[in-house]
């Protein structure tokens, strides 16, 4: 009896067939888990899973609190637009904001399309959308592994809201920032002093997705300086003078700053002009020296220009103040 019972429960049921409506006997394929249906019933089956908002078969189906099946992206956007009081697009009754994955629905759609239960434009659209979803998943995996092109693609897709991704400026910026930082680090590892300087600025300002970190900023500025960056040398000197990210060292800091200024850094000239104008950081107030360095800033003849117009205007203001007897 035990053996007979086990055999009965374990008996494999035959795969269901899809019939033609006219009963011509031609097989349309099989779909395990589907009932035997006629072709006239296929449209009804497809409509059961069709998202009532997008009117497509969902590639990421969810069940909402109204009991209906939706495309996740579509219903979440709908709920967001509704605000505090959400009305079901189907029942027109109040509904909450929770949605739950409907994996069994996705499995049934996949089996139905494979078996030919769903065909035509509805099925072809679903296949194309699933292909795009796979493209995004592949890009995400590559991006997580450090692929810069994949990071940029994700940023572009989120910015435009394509490839089944929602339009999301924050995520677009996040992926573009990651791509920029990863690319710069690659260039820096190959000795690019400009990339080292840019990384230092990112850590110094705390932008492009990086947290503000004075020690890390100094490290990159020092590498840039050692690799021949004049502006990097100016920033190392400035950091040493102020003790930002490194031990305070007025003497060596001033030596680096003067050297960078003589090599043509408008930043170094601006800082020296400020120090002599205010009499700070171990430098005595000296109008003549201040004028010399500030005039270099506004001359437009320096080789390395990194100052914004705001700081150039500050240099002009200080020149006018000194010349006016201030």
Short mmCIF file of the C-alpha atoms (twelve columns), coordinates in Angstrom:
data_MODEL
# 
_entry.id   MODEL 
# 
loop_
_atom_site.group_PDB 
_atom_site.id 
_atom_site.type_symbol 
_atom_site.label_atom_id 
_atom_site.label_alt_id 
_atom_site.label_comp_id 
_atom_site.label_asym_id 
_atom_site.label_seq_id 
_atom_site.Cartn_x 
_atom_site.Cartn_y 
_atom_site.Cartn_z 
_atom_site.pdbx_PDB_model_num 
ATOM 1   C CA . UNK A 1   0.000   0.000   0.000   1 
ATOM 2   C CA . UNK A 2   2.834   2.424   0.879   1 
ATOM 3   C CA . UNK A 3   4.487   1.757   -2.454  1 
ATOM 4   C CA . UNK A 4   1.264   2.139   -4.397  1 
ATOM 5   C CA . UNK A 5   0.454   5.433   -2.687  1 
ATOM 6   C CA . UNK A 6   3.893   6.861   -3.363  1 
ATOM 7   C CA . UNK A 7   3.706   5.852   -6.993  1 
ATOM 8   C CA . UNK A 8   0.309   7.453   -7.419  1 
ATOM 9   C CA . UNK A 9   1.375   10.787  -5.967  1 
ATOM 10  C CA . UNK A 10  4.587   10.856  -7.974  1 
ATOM 11  C CA . UNK A 11  3.022   10.101  -11.346 1 
ATOM 12  C CA . UNK A 12  4.036   12.739  -13.885 1 
ATOM 13  C CA . UNK A 13  1.127   14.479  -15.579 1 
ATOM 14  C CA . UNK A 14  1.392   14.933  -19.366 1 
ATOM 15  C CA . UNK A 15  2.164   18.407  -20.685 1 
ATOM 16  C CA . UNK A 16  -0.897  20.374  -21.690 1 
ATOM 17  C CA . UNK A 17  -1.457  21.001  -25.388 1 
ATOM 18  C CA . UNK A 18  -2.749  24.137  -27.037 1 
ATOM 19  C CA . UNK A 19  -5.560  23.408  -29.474 1 
ATOM 20  C CA . UNK A 20  -6.754  25.231  -32.566 1 
ATOM 21  C CA . UNK A 21  -10.278 26.533  -32.291 1 
ATOM 22  C CA . UNK A 22  -11.370 24.579  -35.360 1 
ATOM 23  C CA . UNK A 23  -9.969  21.392  -33.865 1 
ATOM 24  C CA . UNK A 24  -7.648  20.605  -36.757 1 
ATOM 25  C CA . UNK A 25  -5.428  18.692  -34.374 1 
ATOM 26  C CA . UNK A 26  -2.265  20.708  -35.015 1 
ATOM 27  C CA . UNK A 27  -0.107  21.182  -31.930 1 
ATOM 28  C CA . UNK A 28  0.856   24.698  -30.982 1 
ATOM 29  C CA . UNK A 29  3.352   23.697  -28.313 1 
ATOM 30  C CA . UNK A 30  3.138   22.741  -24.653 1 
ATOM 31  C CA . UNK A 31  3.064   24.720  -21.441 1 
ATOM 32  C CA . UNK A 32  3.408   22.906  -18.141 1 
ATOM 33  C CA . UNK A 33  0.990   24.213  -15.594 1 
ATOM 34  C CA . UNK A 34  -1.514  25.544  -18.173 1 
ATOM 35  C CA . UNK A 35  -4.935  24.024  -18.695 1 
ATOM 36  C CA . UNK A 36  -5.896  22.675  -22.095 1 
ATOM 37  C CA . UNK A 37  -7.230  25.717  -23.922 1 
ATOM 38  C CA . UNK A 38  -8.539  26.666  -27.340 1 
ATOM 39  C CA . UNK A 39  -7.003  29.471  -29.366 1 
ATOM 40  C CA . UNK A 40  -10.089 31.609  -28.757 1 
ATOM 41  C CA . UNK A 41  -9.282  31.532  -25.035 1 
ATOM 42  C CA . UNK A 42  -5.686  32.725  -25.395 1 
ATOM 43  C CA . UNK A 43  -6.575  36.416  -25.576 1 
ATOM 44  C CA . UNK A 44  -8.557  36.117  -22.358 1 
ATOM 45  C CA . UNK A 45  -5.607  34.480  -20.605 1 
ATOM 46  C CA . UNK A 46  -3.287  37.233  -21.781 1 
ATOM 47  C CA . UNK A 47  -5.665  39.921  -20.604 1 
ATOM 48  C CA . UNK A 48  -5.595  38.463  -17.086 1 
ATOM 49  C CA . UNK A 49  -1.905  39.362  -16.801 1 
ATOM 50  C CA . UNK A 50  -1.917  42.519  -18.902 1 
ATOM 51  C CA . UNK A 51  -1.041  45.640  -16.900 1 
ATOM 52  C CA . UNK A 52  -4.228  47.748  -16.869 1 
ATOM 53  C CA . UNK A 53  -2.207  50.966  -17.115 1 
ATOM 54  C CA . UNK A 54  0.452   50.184  -19.728 1 
ATOM 55  C CA . UNK A 55  -1.620  47.484  -21.495 1 
ATOM 56  C CA . UNK A 56  1.522   45.357  -21.825 1 
ATOM 57  C CA . UNK A 57  2.443   42.029  -20.324 1 
ATOM 58  C CA . UNK A 58  4.617   42.996  -17.333 1 
ATOM 59  C CA . UNK A 59  8.292   42.113  -17.209 1 
ATOM 60  C CA . UNK A 60  8.329   42.798  -13.455 1 
ATOM 61  C CA . UNK A 61  4.777   41.997  -12.322 1 
ATOM 62  C CA . UNK A 62  3.551   43.010  -8.891  1 
ATOM 63  C CA . UNK A 63  0.254   42.658  -7.072  1 
ATOM 64  C CA . UNK A 64  -1.150  45.864  -5.603  1 
ATOM 65  C CA . UNK A 65  -3.510  46.169  -2.648  1 
ATOM 66  C CA . UNK A 66  -6.491  46.286  -5.031  1 
ATOM 67  C CA . UNK A 67  -5.673  42.707  -6.031  1 
ATOM 68  C CA . UNK A 68  -4.691  43.606  -9.603  1 
ATOM 69  C CA . UNK A 69  -1.494  42.760  -11.475 1 
ATOM 70  C CA . UNK A 70  0.637   45.706  -12.630 1 
ATOM 71  C CA . UNK A 71  4.040   46.475  -14.081 1 
ATOM 72  C CA . UNK A 72  6.136   47.552  -11.080 1 
ATOM 73  C CA . UNK A 73  7.597   50.657  -12.706 1 
ATOM 74  C CA . UNK A 74  4.190   51.791  -13.967 1 
ATOM 75  C CA . UNK A 75  2.188   51.318  -10.763 1 
ATOM 76  C CA . UNK A 76  4.927   52.859  -8.604  1 
ATOM 77  C CA . UNK A 77  4.948   55.951  -10.828 1 
ATOM 78  C CA . UNK A 78  1.136   56.044  -10.669 1 
ATOM 79  C CA . UNK A 79  1.141   55.808  -6.850  1 
ATOM 80  C CA . UNK A 80  3.768   58.547  -6.601  1 
ATOM 81  C CA . UNK A 81  1.688   60.848  -8.800  1 
ATOM 82  C CA . UNK A 82  -1.437  60.192  -6.711  1 
ATOM 83  C CA . UNK A 83  0.095   61.695  -3.579  1 
ATOM 84  C CA . UNK A 84  -1.334  61.030  -0.134  1 
ATOM 85  C CA . UNK A 85  -4.655  59.555  -1.253  1 
ATOM 86  C CA . UNK A 86  -4.231  56.760  -3.794  1 
ATOM 87  C CA . UNK A 87  -7.192  55.622  -5.880  1 
ATOM 88  C CA . UNK A 88  -7.002  52.281  -7.703  1 
ATOM 89  C CA . UNK A 89  -6.886  52.790  -11.486 1 
ATOM 90  C CA . UNK A 90  -9.088  49.688  -11.818 1 
ATOM 91  C CA . UNK A 91  -11.595 49.682  -8.957  1 
ATOM 92  C CA . UNK A 92  -11.577 53.454  -8.340  1 
ATOM 93  C CA . UNK A 93  -11.462 52.636  -4.634  1 
ATOM 94  C CA . UNK A 94  -8.830  53.718  -2.112  1 
ATOM 95  C CA . UNK A 95  -5.700  51.573  -2.029  1 
ATOM 96  C CA . UNK A 96  -2.464  51.651  -0.050  1 
ATOM 97  C CA . UNK A 97  0.991   52.067  -1.548  1 
ATOM 98  C CA . UNK A 98  2.289   48.535  -0.997  1 
ATOM 99  C CA . UNK A 99  3.067   46.297  -3.953  1 
ATOM 100 C CA . UNK A 100 4.265   42.700  -3.813  1 
ATOM 101 C CA . UNK A 101 6.340   40.744  -6.353  1 
ATOM 102 C CA . UNK A 102 4.259   38.330  -8.416  1 
ATOM 103 C CA . UNK A 103 6.880   35.820  -9.506  1 
ATOM 104 C CA . UNK A 104 4.300   33.165  -10.326 1 
ATOM 105 C CA . UNK A 105 2.737   35.571  -12.834 1 
ATOM 106 C CA . UNK A 106 6.101   36.156  -14.519 1 
ATOM 107 C CA . UNK A 107 6.701   32.420  -14.686 1 
ATOM 108 C CA . UNK A 108 3.276   31.859  -16.246 1 
ATOM 109 C CA . UNK A 109 3.854   34.598  -18.815 1 
ATOM 110 C CA . UNK A 110 7.235   33.091  -19.750 1 
ATOM 111 C CA . UNK A 111 5.740   29.627  -20.109 1 
ATOM 112 C CA . UNK A 112 2.746   30.980  -22.010 1 
ATOM 113 C CA . UNK A 113 4.874   32.829  -24.542 1 
ATOM 114 C CA . UNK A 114 7.153   29.820  -24.955 1 
ATOM 115 C CA . UNK A 115 4.103   27.606  -25.579 1 
ATOM 116 C CA . UNK A 116 2.463   30.058  -27.971 1 
ATOM 117 C CA . UNK A 117 -0.448  30.865  -25.671 1 
ATOM 118 C CA . UNK A 118 0.383   34.561  -26.078 1 
ATOM 119 C CA . UNK A 119 1.526   35.677  -29.505 1 
ATOM 120 C CA . UNK A 120 1.383   38.620  -31.831 1 
ATOM 121 C CA . UNK A 121 2.290   42.174  -30.850 1 
ATOM 122 C CA . UNK A 122 1.676   41.594  -27.131 1 
ATOM 123 C CA . UNK A 123 4.219   38.765  -27.014 1 
ATOM 124 C CA . UNK A 124 6.760   40.486  -29.262 1 
ATOM 125 C CA . UNK A 125 6.636   43.641  -27.145 1 
ATOM 126 C CA . UNK A 126 7.207   41.583  -23.990 1 
ATOM 127 C CA . UNK A 127 10.175  39.785  -25.578 1 
ATOM 128 C CA . UNK A 128 11.780  43.081  -26.601 1 
ATOM 129 C CA . UNK A 129 11.265  44.555  -23.152 1 
ATOM 130 C CA . UNK A 130 12.749  41.480  -21.488 1 
ATOM 131 C CA . UNK A 131 15.726  41.808  -23.812 1 
ATOM 132 C CA . UNK A 132 16.193  45.425  -22.693 1 
ATOM 133 C CA . UNK A 133 15.880  44.355  -19.064 1 
ATOM 134 C CA . UNK A 134 18.632  41.782  -19.627 1 
ATOM 135 C CA . UNK A 135 20.777  44.497  -21.234 1 
ATOM 136 C CA . UNK A 136 20.373  46.646  -18.125 1 
ATOM 137 C CA . UNK A 137 21.147  43.724  -15.790 1 
ATOM 138 C CA . UNK A 138 24.316  42.962  -17.759 1 
ATOM 139 C CA . UNK A 139 25.337  46.632  -17.621 1 
ATOM 140 C CA . UNK A 140 24.727  46.757  -13.871 1 
ATOM 141 C CA . UNK A 141 26.931  43.706  -13.332 1 
ATOM 142 C CA . UNK A 142 29.701  45.181  -15.481 1 
ATOM 143 C CA . UNK A 143 29.382  48.552  -13.735 1 
ATOM 144 C CA . UNK A 144 29.662  46.914  -10.328 1 
ATOM 145 C CA . UNK A 145 32.815  45.206  -11.598 1 
ATOM 146 C CA . UNK A 146 34.275  48.612  -12.494 1 
ATOM 147 C CA . UNK A 147 33.448  48.952  -16.193 1 
ATOM 148 C CA . UNK A 148 33.416  52.708  -16.944 1 
ATOM 149 C CA . UNK A 149 31.422  52.396  -20.180 1 
ATOM 150 C CA . UNK A 150 28.696  50.432  -18.384 1 
ATOM 151 C CA . UNK A 151 28.557  53.086  -15.641 1 
ATOM 152 C CA . UNK A 152 28.139  55.814  -18.237 1 
ATOM 153 C CA . UNK A 153 25.450  53.829  -20.052 1 
ATOM 154 C CA . UNK A 154 23.467  53.405  -16.836 1 
ATOM 155 C CA . UNK A 155 23.796  57.109  -16.126 1 
ATOM 156 C CA . UNK A 156 22.544  57.960  -19.617 1 
ATOM 157 C CA . UNK A 157 19.644  55.475  -19.407 1 
ATOM 158 C CA . UNK A 158 18.476  56.805  -16.029 1 
ATOM 159 C CA . UNK A 159 18.778  60.375  -17.320 1 
ATOM 160 C CA . UNK A 160 16.606  59.605  -20.338 1 
ATOM 161 C CA . UNK A 161 14.344  57.032  -18.650 1 
ATOM 162 C CA . UNK A 162 14.954  54.373  -21.311 1 
ATOM 163 C CA . UNK A 163 15.646  50.629  -21.384 1 
ATOM 164 C CA . UNK A 164 12.827  50.009  -18.905 1 
ATOM 165 C CA . UNK A 165 14.501  52.236  -16.298 1 
ATOM 166 C CA . UNK A 166 12.628  55.120  -14.660 1 
ATOM 167 C CA . UNK A 167 13.803  58.652  -15.341 1 
ATOM 168 C CA . UNK A 168 15.914  59.388  -12.264 1 
ATOM 169 C CA . UNK A 169 18.282  62.366  -12.196 1 
ATOM 170 C CA . UNK A 170 19.819  61.329  -8.856  1 
ATOM 171 C CA . UNK A 171 20.756  57.844  -10.078 1 
ATOM 172 C CA . UNK A 172 21.938  59.262  -13.384 1 
ATOM 173 C CA . UNK A 173 24.282  61.633  -11.563 1 
ATOM 174 C CA . UNK A 174 25.430  58.847  -9.235  1 
ATOM 175 C CA . UNK A 175 26.464  56.573  -12.115 1 
ATOM 176 C CA . UNK A 176 28.067  59.416  -14.071 1 
ATOM 177 C CA . UNK A 177 30.051  60.391  -10.956 1 
ATOM 178 C CA . UNK A 178 31.201  56.815  -10.423 1 
ATOM 179 C CA . UNK A 179 32.304  56.626  -14.042 1 
ATOM 180 C CA . UNK A 180 34.234  59.900  -13.767 1 
ATOM 181 C CA . UNK A 181 36.025  58.896  -10.553 1 
ATOM 182 C CA . UNK A 182 36.851  55.423  -11.857 1 
ATOM 183 C CA . UNK A 183 38.187  56.864  -15.107 1 
ATOM 184 C CA . UNK A 184 40.301  59.477  -13.313 1 
ATOM 185 C CA . UNK A 185 41.781  56.856  -10.984 1 
ATOM 186 C CA . UNK A 186 42.756  54.785  -13.997 1 
ATOM 187 C CA . UNK A 187 44.474  57.765  -15.620 1 
ATOM 188 C CA . UNK A 188 46.141  58.700  -12.326 1 
ATOM 189 C CA . UNK A 189 47.534  55.188  -11.946 1 
ATOM 190 C CA . UNK A 190 49.124  55.675  -15.373 1 
ATOM 191 C CA . UNK A 191 50.864  58.868  -14.235 1 
ATOM 192 C CA . UNK A 192 48.425  61.560  -15.412 1 
ATOM 193 C CA . UNK A 193 49.095  64.521  -13.110 1 
ATOM 194 C CA . UNK A 194 45.939  66.300  -14.265 1 
ATOM 195 C CA . UNK A 195 43.813  63.340  -13.150 1 
ATOM 196 C CA . UNK A 196 45.600  63.348  -9.787  1 
ATOM 197 C CA . UNK A 197 44.840  67.057  -9.391  1 
ATOM 198 C CA . UNK A 198 41.158  66.532  -10.315 1 
ATOM 199 C CA . UNK A 199 40.817  63.713  -7.763  1 
ATOM 200 C CA . UNK A 200 42.388  65.937  -5.129  1 
ATOM 201 C CA . UNK A 201 39.853  68.664  -5.892  1 
ATOM 202 C CA . UNK A 202 36.980  66.183  -5.674  1 
ATOM 203 C CA . UNK A 203 38.059  65.016  -2.229  1 
ATOM 204 C CA . UNK A 204 38.781  68.588  -1.154  1 
ATOM 205 C CA . UNK A 205 35.298  69.782  -2.145  1 
ATOM 206 C CA . UNK A 206 33.425  66.557  -1.383  1 
ATOM 207 C CA . UNK A 207 31.749  66.264  -4.778  1 
ATOM 208 C CA . UNK A 208 31.259  63.706  -7.581  1 
ATOM 209 C CA . UNK A 209 29.966  61.240  -5.021  1 
ATOM 210 C CA . UNK A 210 33.082  61.465  -2.826  1 
ATOM 211 C CA . UNK A 211 33.053  62.498  0.816   1 
ATOM 212 C CA . UNK A 212 35.137  65.517  1.780   1 
ATOM 213 C CA . UNK A 213 38.492  64.184  2.978   1 
ATOM 214 C CA . UNK A 214 41.398  66.599  3.482   1 
ATOM 215 C CA . UNK A 215 43.968  63.833  3.989   1 
ATOM 216 C CA . UNK A 216 42.928  62.095  0.768   1 
ATOM 217 C CA . UNK A 217 42.881  65.421  -1.059  1 
ATOM 218 C CA . UNK A 218 46.413  66.187  0.123   1 
ATOM 219 C CA . UNK A 219 47.576  62.716  -0.934  1 
ATOM 220 C CA . UNK A 220 46.372  63.289  -4.491  1 
ATOM 221 C CA . UNK A 221 47.733  66.853  -4.625  1 
ATOM 222 C CA . UNK A 222 51.117  65.549  -3.446  1 
ATOM 223 C CA . UNK A 223 51.101  62.863  -6.141  1 
ATOM 224 C CA . UNK A 224 50.189  65.488  -8.743  1 
ATOM 225 C CA . UNK A 225 53.004  67.738  -7.538  1 
ATOM 226 C CA . UNK A 226 55.511  64.878  -7.614  1 
ATOM 227 C CA . UNK A 227 54.343  64.075  -11.160 1 
ATOM 228 C CA . UNK A 228 55.088  67.645  -12.296 1 
ATOM 229 C CA . UNK A 229 51.825  69.522  -11.733 1 
ATOM 230 C CA . UNK A 230 52.580  73.156  -10.892 1 
ATOM 231 C CA . UNK A 231 49.070  73.743  -9.556  1 
ATOM 232 C CA . UNK A 232 49.402  70.544  -7.516  1 
ATOM 233 C CA . UNK A 233 52.574  71.991  -6.008  1 
ATOM 234 C CA . UNK A 234 50.707  75.205  -5.137  1 
ATOM 235 C CA . UNK A 235 47.965  73.243  -3.368  1 
ATOM 236 C CA . UNK A 236 50.479  71.119  -1.463  1 
ATOM 237 C CA . UNK A 237 52.149  74.311  -0.260  1 
ATOM 238 C CA . UNK A 238 48.795  75.827  0.698   1 
ATOM 239 C CA . UNK A 239 47.849  72.654  2.598   1 
ATOM 240 C CA . UNK A 240 51.181  72.564  4.441   1 
ATOM 241 C CA . UNK A 241 50.829  76.222  5.433   1 
ATOM 242 C CA . UNK A 242 47.347  75.623  6.854   1 
ATOM 243 C CA . UNK A 243 47.851  72.062  8.125   1 
ATOM 244 C CA . UNK A 244 45.038  70.696  5.948   1 
ATOM 245 C CA . UNK A 245 45.314  66.936  5.571   1 
ATOM 246 C CA . UNK A 246 48.948  67.004  6.644   1 
ATOM 247 C CA . UNK A 247 51.223  68.333  9.368   1 
ATOM 248 C CA . UNK A 248 51.504  72.124  9.439   1 
ATOM 249 C CA . UNK A 249 54.804  73.259  7.920   1 
ATOM 250 C CA . UNK A 250 54.998  76.996  7.171   1 
ATOM 251 C CA . UNK A 251 58.556  76.968  5.881   1 
ATOM 252 C CA . UNK A 252 58.218  74.171  3.309   1 
ATOM 253 C CA . UNK A 253 54.729  75.321  2.404   1 
ATOM 254 C CA . UNK A 254 55.936  78.816  1.490   1 
ATOM 255 C CA . UNK A 255 58.875  77.400  -0.477  1 
ATOM 256 C CA . UNK A 256 56.472  75.266  -2.572  1 
ATOM 257 C CA . UNK A 257 54.062  78.172  -3.023  1 
ATOM 258 C CA . UNK A 258 56.754  80.587  -4.234  1 
ATOM 259 C CA . UNK A 259 58.160  77.940  -6.562  1 
ATOM 260 C CA . UNK A 260 54.713  77.302  -8.082  1 
ATOM 261 C CA . UNK A 261 54.094  81.034  -8.463  1 
ATOM 262 C CA . UNK A 262 57.392  81.514  -10.292 1 
ATOM 263 C CA . UNK A 263 56.492  78.590  -12.571 1 
ATOM 264 C CA . UNK A 264 53.301  80.405  -13.604 1 
ATOM 265 C CA . UNK A 265 50.481  79.239  -11.285 1 
ATOM 266 C CA . UNK A 266 47.766  81.909  -10.931 1 
ATOM 267 C CA . UNK A 267 46.557  80.098  -7.793  1 
ATOM 268 C CA . UNK A 268 49.979  80.373  -6.133  1 
ATOM 269 C CA . UNK A 269 50.280  84.051  -7.108  1 
ATOM 270 C CA . UNK A 270 46.820  84.738  -5.737  1 
ATOM 271 C CA . UNK A 271 47.606  83.060  -2.412  1 
ATOM 272 C CA . UNK A 272 50.932  84.895  -2.023  1 
ATOM 273 C CA . UNK A 273 49.243  88.175  -2.881  1 
ATOM 274 C CA . UNK A 274 46.601  87.444  -0.229  1 
ATOM 275 C CA . UNK A 275 49.218  86.525  2.398   1 
ATOM 276 C CA . UNK A 276 51.232  89.735  1.834   1 
ATOM 277 C CA . UNK A 277 48.043  91.819  1.662   1 
ATOM 278 C CA . UNK A 278 46.743  90.489  4.987   1 
ATOM 279 C CA . UNK A 279 50.086  89.723  6.680   1 
ATOM 280 C CA . UNK A 280 49.354  86.120  7.623   1 
ATOM 281 C CA . UNK A 281 50.892  82.635  7.699   1 
ATOM 282 C CA . UNK A 282 54.307  83.840  8.798   1 
ATOM 283 C CA . UNK A 283 54.449  86.559  6.126   1 
ATOM 284 C CA . UNK A 284 54.658  90.186  7.174   1 
ATOM 285 C CA . UNK A 285 52.211  92.602  5.620   1 
ATOM 286 C CA . UNK A 286 53.922  94.058  2.565   1 
ATOM 287 C CA . UNK A 287 51.990  96.187  0.056   1 
ATOM 288 C CA . UNK A 288 54.777  96.073  -2.534  1 
ATOM 289 C CA . UNK A 289 54.993  92.275  -2.524  1 
ATOM 290 C CA . UNK A 290 51.211  92.007  -2.467  1 
ATOM 291 C CA . UNK A 291 50.920  94.256  -5.550  1 
ATOM 292 C CA . UNK A 292 53.580  92.252  -7.392  1 
ATOM 293 C CA . UNK A 293 51.801  88.934  -6.990  1 
ATOM 294 C CA . UNK A 294 48.279  90.287  -7.420  1 
ATOM 295 C CA . UNK A 295 49.221  92.057  -10.648 1 
ATOM 296 C CA . UNK A 296 50.567  88.751  -11.919 1 
ATOM 297 C CA . UNK A 297 47.117  87.241  -11.280 1 
ATOM 298 C CA . UNK A 298 45.235  89.841  -13.340 1 
ATOM 299 C CA . UNK A 299 47.863  90.095  -16.086 1 
ATOM 300 C CA . UNK A 300 46.476  87.109  -17.980 1 
ATOM 301 C CA . UNK A 301 50.039  86.071  -18.804 1 
ATOM 302 C CA . UNK A 302 50.413  83.158  -16.360 1 
ATOM 303 C CA . UNK A 303 50.758  79.717  -17.871 1 
ATOM 304 C CA . UNK A 304 48.624  77.747  -15.422 1 
ATOM 305 C CA . UNK A 305 45.174  79.242  -14.926 1 
ATOM 306 C CA . UNK A 306 42.809  77.628  -12.411 1 
ATOM 307 C CA . UNK A 307 41.258  80.611  -10.669 1 
ATOM 308 C CA . UNK A 308 37.596  81.469  -11.166 1 
ATOM 309 C CA . UNK A 309 36.557  84.985  -12.140 1 
ATOM 310 C CA . UNK A 310 35.476  85.518  -8.536  1 
ATOM 311 C CA . UNK A 311 39.048  85.191  -7.254  1 
ATOM 312 C CA . UNK A 312 40.460  87.234  -10.116 1 
ATOM 313 C CA . UNK A 313 38.035  90.004  -9.189  1 
ATOM 314 C CA . UNK A 314 39.183  89.768  -5.559  1 
ATOM 315 C CA . UNK A 315 42.745  90.338  -6.768  1 
ATOM 316 C CA . UNK A 316 41.618  93.464  -8.694  1 
ATOM 317 C CA . UNK A 317 39.799  94.756  -5.612  1 
ATOM 318 C CA . UNK A 318 42.912  94.345  -3.444  1 
ATOM 319 C CA . UNK A 319 45.046  96.080  -6.056  1 
ATOM 320 C CA . UNK A 320 42.642  99.050  -6.077  1 
ATOM 321 C CA . UNK A 321 42.641  99.079  -2.293  1 
ATOM 322 C CA . UNK A 322 46.457  99.161  -2.079  1 
ATOM 323 C CA . UNK A 323 46.829  101.754 -4.835  1 
ATOM 324 C CA . UNK A 324 44.185  103.881 -3.153  1 
ATOM 325 C CA . UNK A 325 46.132  103.895 0.092   1 
ATOM 326 C CA . UNK A 326 43.970  101.294 1.867   1 
# 
